Short mmCIF file of C-alpha atoms in Angstrom, two decimals:
data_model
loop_
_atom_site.label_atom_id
_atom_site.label_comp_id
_atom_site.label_asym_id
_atom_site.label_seq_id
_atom_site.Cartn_x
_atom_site.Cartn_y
_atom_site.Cartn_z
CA UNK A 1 17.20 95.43 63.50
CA UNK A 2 17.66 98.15 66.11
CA UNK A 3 18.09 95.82 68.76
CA UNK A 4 21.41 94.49 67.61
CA UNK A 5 22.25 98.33 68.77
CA UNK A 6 21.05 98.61 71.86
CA UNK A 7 23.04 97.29 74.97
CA UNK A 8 20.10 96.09 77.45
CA UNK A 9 18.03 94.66 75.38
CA UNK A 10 16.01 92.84 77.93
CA UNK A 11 15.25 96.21 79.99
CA UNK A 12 14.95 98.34 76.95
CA UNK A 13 11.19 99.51 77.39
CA UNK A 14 10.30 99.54 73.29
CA UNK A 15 12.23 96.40 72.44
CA UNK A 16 11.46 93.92 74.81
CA UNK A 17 7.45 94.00 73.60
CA UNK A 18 9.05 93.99 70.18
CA UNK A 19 11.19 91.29 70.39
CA UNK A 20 8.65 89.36 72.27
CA UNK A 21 5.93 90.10 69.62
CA UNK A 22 8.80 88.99 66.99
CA UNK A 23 9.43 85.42 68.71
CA UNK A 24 5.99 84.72 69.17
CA UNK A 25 5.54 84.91 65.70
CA UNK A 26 8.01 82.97 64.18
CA UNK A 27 6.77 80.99 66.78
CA UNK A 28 3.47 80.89 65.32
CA UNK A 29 5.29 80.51 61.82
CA UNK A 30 7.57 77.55 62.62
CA UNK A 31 4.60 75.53 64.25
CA UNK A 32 1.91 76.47 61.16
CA UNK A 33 4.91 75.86 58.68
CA UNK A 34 4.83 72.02 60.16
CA UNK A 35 1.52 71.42 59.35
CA UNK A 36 1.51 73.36 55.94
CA UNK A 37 4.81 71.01 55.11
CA UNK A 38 2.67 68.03 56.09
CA UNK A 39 -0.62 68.98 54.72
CA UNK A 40 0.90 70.18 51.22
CA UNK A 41 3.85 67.56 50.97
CA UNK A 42 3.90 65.19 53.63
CA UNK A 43 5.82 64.54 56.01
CA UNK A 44 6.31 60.62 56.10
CA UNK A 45 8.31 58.55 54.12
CA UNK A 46 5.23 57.40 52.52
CA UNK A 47 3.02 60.34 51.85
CA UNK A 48 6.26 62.04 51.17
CA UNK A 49 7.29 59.89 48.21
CA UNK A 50 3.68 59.49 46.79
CA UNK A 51 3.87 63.27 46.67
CA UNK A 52 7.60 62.99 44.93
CA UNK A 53 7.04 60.05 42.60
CA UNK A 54 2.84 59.67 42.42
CA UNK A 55 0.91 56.21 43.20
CA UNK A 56 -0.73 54.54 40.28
CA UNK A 57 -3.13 52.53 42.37
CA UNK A 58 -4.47 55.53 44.29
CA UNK A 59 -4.57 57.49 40.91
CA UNK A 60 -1.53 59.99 42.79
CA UNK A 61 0.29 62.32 40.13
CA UNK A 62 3.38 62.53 40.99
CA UNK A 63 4.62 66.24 41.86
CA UNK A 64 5.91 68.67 38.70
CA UNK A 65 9.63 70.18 38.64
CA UNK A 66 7.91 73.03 38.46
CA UNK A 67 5.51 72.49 42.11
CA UNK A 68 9.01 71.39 43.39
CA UNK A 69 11.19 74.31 42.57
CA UNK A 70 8.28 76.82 43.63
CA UNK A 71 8.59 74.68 46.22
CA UNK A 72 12.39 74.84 47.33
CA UNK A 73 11.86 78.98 46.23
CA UNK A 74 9.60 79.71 49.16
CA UNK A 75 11.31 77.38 51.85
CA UNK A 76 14.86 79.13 50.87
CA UNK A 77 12.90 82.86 51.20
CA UNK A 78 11.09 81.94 54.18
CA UNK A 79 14.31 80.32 56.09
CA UNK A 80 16.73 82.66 55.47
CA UNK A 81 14.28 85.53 57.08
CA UNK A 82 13.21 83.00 60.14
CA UNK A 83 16.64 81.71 60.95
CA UNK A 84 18.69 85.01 60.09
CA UNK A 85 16.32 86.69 62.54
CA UNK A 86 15.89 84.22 65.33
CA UNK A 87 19.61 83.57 65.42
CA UNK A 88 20.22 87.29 66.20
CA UNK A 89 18.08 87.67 68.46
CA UNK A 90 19.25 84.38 70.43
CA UNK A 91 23.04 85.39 69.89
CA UNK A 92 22.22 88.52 71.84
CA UNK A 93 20.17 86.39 74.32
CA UNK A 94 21.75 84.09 74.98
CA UNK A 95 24.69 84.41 77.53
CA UNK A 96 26.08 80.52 77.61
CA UNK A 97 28.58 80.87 74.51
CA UNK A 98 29.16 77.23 73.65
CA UNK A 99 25.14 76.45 73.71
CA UNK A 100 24.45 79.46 71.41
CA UNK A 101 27.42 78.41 68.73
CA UNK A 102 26.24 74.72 68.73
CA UNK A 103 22.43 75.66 68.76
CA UNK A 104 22.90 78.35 65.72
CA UNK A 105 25.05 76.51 63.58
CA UNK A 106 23.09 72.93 64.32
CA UNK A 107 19.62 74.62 63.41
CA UNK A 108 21.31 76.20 60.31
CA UNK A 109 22.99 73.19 58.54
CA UNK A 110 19.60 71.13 59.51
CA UNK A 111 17.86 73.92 57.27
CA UNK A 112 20.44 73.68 54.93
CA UNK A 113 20.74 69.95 54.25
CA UNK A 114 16.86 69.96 54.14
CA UNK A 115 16.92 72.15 51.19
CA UNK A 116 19.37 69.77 49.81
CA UNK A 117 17.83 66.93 50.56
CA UNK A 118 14.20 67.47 49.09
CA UNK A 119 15.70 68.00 44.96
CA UNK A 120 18.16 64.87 45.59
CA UNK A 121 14.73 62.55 46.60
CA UNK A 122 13.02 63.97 43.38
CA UNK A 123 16.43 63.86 41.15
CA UNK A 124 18.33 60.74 42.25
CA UNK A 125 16.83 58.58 44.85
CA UNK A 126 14.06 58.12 47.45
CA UNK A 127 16.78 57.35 49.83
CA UNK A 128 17.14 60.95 50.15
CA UNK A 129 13.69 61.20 51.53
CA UNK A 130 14.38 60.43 55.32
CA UNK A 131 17.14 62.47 55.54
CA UNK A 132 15.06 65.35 54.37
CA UNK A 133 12.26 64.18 56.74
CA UNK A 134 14.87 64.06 59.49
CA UNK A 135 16.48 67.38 59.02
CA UNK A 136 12.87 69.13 58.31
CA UNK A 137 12.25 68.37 61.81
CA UNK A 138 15.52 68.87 63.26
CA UNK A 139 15.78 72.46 62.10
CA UNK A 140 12.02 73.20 63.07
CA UNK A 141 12.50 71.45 66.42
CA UNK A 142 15.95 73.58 67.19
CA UNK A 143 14.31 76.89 66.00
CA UNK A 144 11.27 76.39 68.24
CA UNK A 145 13.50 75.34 70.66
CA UNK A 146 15.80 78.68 70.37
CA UNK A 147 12.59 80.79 70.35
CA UNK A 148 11.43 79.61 73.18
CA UNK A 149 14.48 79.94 75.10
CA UNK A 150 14.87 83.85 73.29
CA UNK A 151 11.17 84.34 75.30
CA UNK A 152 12.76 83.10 78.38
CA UNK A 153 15.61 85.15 78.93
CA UNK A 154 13.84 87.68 77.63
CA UNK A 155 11.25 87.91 79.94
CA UNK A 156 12.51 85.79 83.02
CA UNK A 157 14.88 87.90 85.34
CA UNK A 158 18.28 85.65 85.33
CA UNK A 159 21.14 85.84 88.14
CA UNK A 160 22.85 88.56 86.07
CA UNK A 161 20.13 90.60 86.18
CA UNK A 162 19.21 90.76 89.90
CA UNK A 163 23.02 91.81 90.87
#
């Protein structure tokens, strides 16, 4: 985390490659995570809550508290490190004040209510399932979003930077 140290990060000559090599890969992460999520779990109401509750006419088990809890384990692990990281990067990035406060903290509760969301579907009610569906995306979509933009001012020269 040197880079939260060093003033310039942009025209620091062994961070920039490593920042950009960082953001590429949660990048990389983010966009492989969305088809892992849908692959392993769905990601539509339906497959979603055959995976939750099973399907007796397709011969679908429903999912174990135990696949579920491994489940929520990993995606907790994995966010925190993605979203703790990304947002510092994009906090030091990012110049406009008010975009990076309401990106950060949007992306953040997304991630969070997602986690919350998934155990209520299984627990109480499949209501519960497009809300997770909804903030699964939302907090993918914002983080890609964030790296991306981290990339840009990263490696695009902006007005500050000419002057």
């Amino acid at each position: 985390m040197k880079f939260t140290l060093v003033k310039d990060v942009k025209h620091d000559s062994l961070m920039r490659p490593l920042l950009g090599g960082l953001l590429l890969f949660i990048f990389l992460f983010l966009t492989a995570d969305i088809f892992l999520k849908n692959d392993h779990i769905g990601l539509t109401p339906t497959t979603l809550s055959q995976t939750l509750f099973g399907n007796e006419e397709e011969f679908i088990e429903p999912a174990s508290e135990h696949f579920l809890l491994e489940l929520m384990h990993s995606d907790i692990f994995f966010m925190m490190m993605t979203l703790l990281t990304l947002s510092a990067v994009y906090a030091r990035l990012c110049q406009n004040n008010t975009l990076r406060l309401v990106n950060i903290n949007v992306t953040m509760i997304a991630a969070l209510l997602a986690i919350l969301f998934l155990p209520l579907a299984y627990y109480l009610s499949a209501h519960f399932i497009l809300p997770y569906i909804a903030a699964f995306y939302l907090w993918h979509l914002m983080a890609l979003m964030m790296t991306l933009a981290s990339l840009f001012y990263l490696f695009v020269p902006q007005k500050s930077d000419l002057n």
